[in-house]
mmCIF file of C-alpha atoms in Angstrom:
data_model
loop_
_atom_site.group_PDB
_atom_site.id
_atom_site.type_symbol
_atom_site.label_atom_id
_atom_site.label_comp_id
_atom_site.label_asym_id
_atom_site.label_seq_id
_atom_site.Cartn_x
_atom_site.Cartn_y
_atom_site.Cartn_z
ATOM 1 C CA MET A 19 0.000 0.000 0.000
ATOM 2 C CA GLY A 20 1.342 3.433 -0.888
ATOM 3 C CA PHE A 21 2.142 6.217 1.532
ATOM 4 C CA PHE A 22 -0.831 8.397 0.584
ATOM 5 C CA ALA A 23 -3.217 5.447 0.677
ATOM 6 C CA PHE A 24 -1.960 4.683 4.180
ATOM 7 C CA LEU A 25 -2.567 8.303 5.249
ATOM 8 C CA ILE A 26 -6.101 8.197 3.844
ATOM 9 C CA LEU A 27 -6.698 4.870 5.593
ATOM 10 C CA GLY A 28 -5.463 6.369 8.869
ATOM 11 C CA LEU A 29 -7.611 9.464 8.548
ATOM 12 C CA ILE A 30 -10.766 7.492 7.820
ATOM 13 C CA ALA A 31 -9.986 4.883 10.501
ATOM 14 C CA GLY A 32 -9.417 7.654 13.062
ATOM 15 C CA ALA A 33 -12.697 9.338 12.133
ATOM 16 C CA ILE A 34 -14.600 6.047 12.380
ATOM 17 C CA ALA A 35 -12.954 5.301 15.735
ATOM 18 C CA LYS A 36 -14.035 8.730 17.041
ATOM 19 C CA ALA A 37 -17.580 8.038 15.829
ATOM 20 C CA ILE A 38 -17.668 4.618 17.508
ATOM 21 C CA LEU A 39 -16.358 5.703 20.904
ATOM 22 C CA PRO A 40 -18.881 7.343 23.208
ATOM 23 C CA GLY A 41 -18.287 10.783 24.624
ATOM 24 C CA ARG A 42 -16.488 13.761 23.260
ATOM 25 C CA GLN A 43 -12.925 13.387 22.084
ATOM 26 C CA GLY A 44 -10.818 16.432 21.504
ATOM 27 C CA GLY A 45 -8.543 17.080 18.606
ATOM 28 C CA GLY A 46 -9.110 18.215 15.099
ATOM 29 C CA LEU A 47 -8.246 16.819 11.718
ATOM 30 C CA LEU A 48 -4.507 16.623 12.378
ATOM 31 C CA ILE A 49 -4.917 14.732 15.660
ATOM 32 C CA THR A 50 -7.402 12.403 13.975
ATOM 33 C CA LEU A 51 -4.899 11.742 11.196
ATOM 34 C CA VAL A 52 -2.030 11.076 13.577
ATOM 35 C CA LEU A 53 -4.113 8.833 15.856
ATOM 36 C CA GLY A 54 -5.521 6.983 12.866
ATOM 37 C CA VAL A 55 -2.114 6.355 11.299
ATOM 38 C CA VAL A 56 -0.629 5.235 14.612
ATOM 39 C CA GLY A 57 -3.710 3.080 15.169
ATOM 40 C CA ALA A 58 -3.394 1.539 11.718
ATOM 41 C CA LEU A 59 0.240 0.691 12.440
ATOM 42 C CA LEU A 60 -0.719 -0.778 15.808
ATOM 43 C CA GLY A 61 -3.612 -2.718 14.285
ATOM 44 C CA GLY A 62 -1.342 -4.095 11.571
ATOM 45 C CA PHE A 63 1.237 -5.140 14.146
ATOM 46 C CA ILE A 64 -1.356 -6.812 16.391
ATOM 47 C CA GLY A 65 -3.051 -8.479 13.423
ATOM 48 C CA GLY A 66 0.259 -9.807 12.160
ATOM 49 C CA ALA A 67 1.303 -11.083 15.571
ATOM 50 C CA LEU A 68 -1.997 -12.713 16.561
ATOM 51 C CA PHE A 69 -3.708 -13.678 13.324
ATOM 52 C CA GLY A 70 -0.981 -13.656 10.688
ATOM 53 C CA VAL A 71 -2.866 -10.941 8.787
ATOM 54 C CA GLY A 72 -1.405 -7.524 8.133
ATOM 55 C CA ILE A 73 -2.334 -4.312 6.413
ATOM 56 C CA ASN A 74 -1.666 -5.193 2.800
ATOM 57 C CA GLU A 75 -4.416 -3.931 0.516
ATOM 58 C CA PHE A 76 -6.444 -0.746 0.780
ATOM 59 C CA PHE A 77 -9.772 -2.353 -0.140
ATOM 60 C CA SER A 78 -9.421 -5.411 2.096
ATOM 61 C CA LEU A 79 -11.922 -5.816 4.937
ATOM 62 C CA SER A 80 -9.238 -7.151 7.282
ATOM 63 C CA THR A 81 -7.117 -4.049 6.638
ATOM 64 C CA TRP A 82 -9.983 -1.750 7.595
ATOM 65 C CA LEU A 83 -10.957 -3.762 10.681
ATOM 66 C CA LEU A 84 -7.363 -3.847 11.921
ATOM 67 C CA ALA A 85 -6.884 -0.130 11.281
ATOM 68 C CA ILE A 86 -10.140 0.845 13.015
ATOM 69 C CA GLY A 87 -9.445 -1.486 15.952
ATOM 70 C CA GLY A 88 -5.953 -0.064 16.356
ATOM 71 C CA ALA A 89 -7.291 3.492 16.106
ATOM 72 C CA ILE A 90 -9.840 2.755 18.839
ATOM 73 C CA ILE A 91 -7.073 1.472 21.113
ATOM 74 C CA VAL A 92 -4.884 4.516 20.413
ATOM 75 C CA LEU A 93 -7.839 6.873 20.905
ATOM 76 C CA LEU A 94 -8.655 5.287 24.279
ATOM 77 C CA VAL A 95 -5.045 5.671 25.414
ATOM 78 C CA TYR A 96 -4.959 9.264 24.125
ATOM 79 C CA GLY A 97 -8.189 10.014 26.030
ATOM 80 C CA MET A 98 -6.725 8.669 29.274
ATOM 81 C CA ILE A 99 -3.537 10.693 28.831
ATOM 82 C CA ALA A 100 -5.426 13.873 27.917
ATOM 83 C CA LYS A 101 -7.722 13.561 30.949
ATOM 84 C CA ARG A 102 -4.755 12.983 33.254
ATOM 85 C CA SER A 103 -2.864 16.026 31.930
ATOM 86 C CA ALA A 104 -5.964 18.247 32.192
ATOM 87 C CA ARG A 105 -6.049 17.833 35.971
#
């Protein structure tokens, strides 16, 4: 998968993760992009380690599920860190 396709995947995965998680998450488009890309990398790593499936093709269902799952994990961690630093 190309670099720009990976960025688009990360942006969309981050936006879907924000829509899935309840509550209000901060951050704009740039934070969503960064969290989505990091989440896609994390999802690809976890998928490769546990299931032997990685992020290979842009239009693959497993790629999207791994990227969204990773983005949800990263968004949860980001939310915990942001709440802790706001105190």
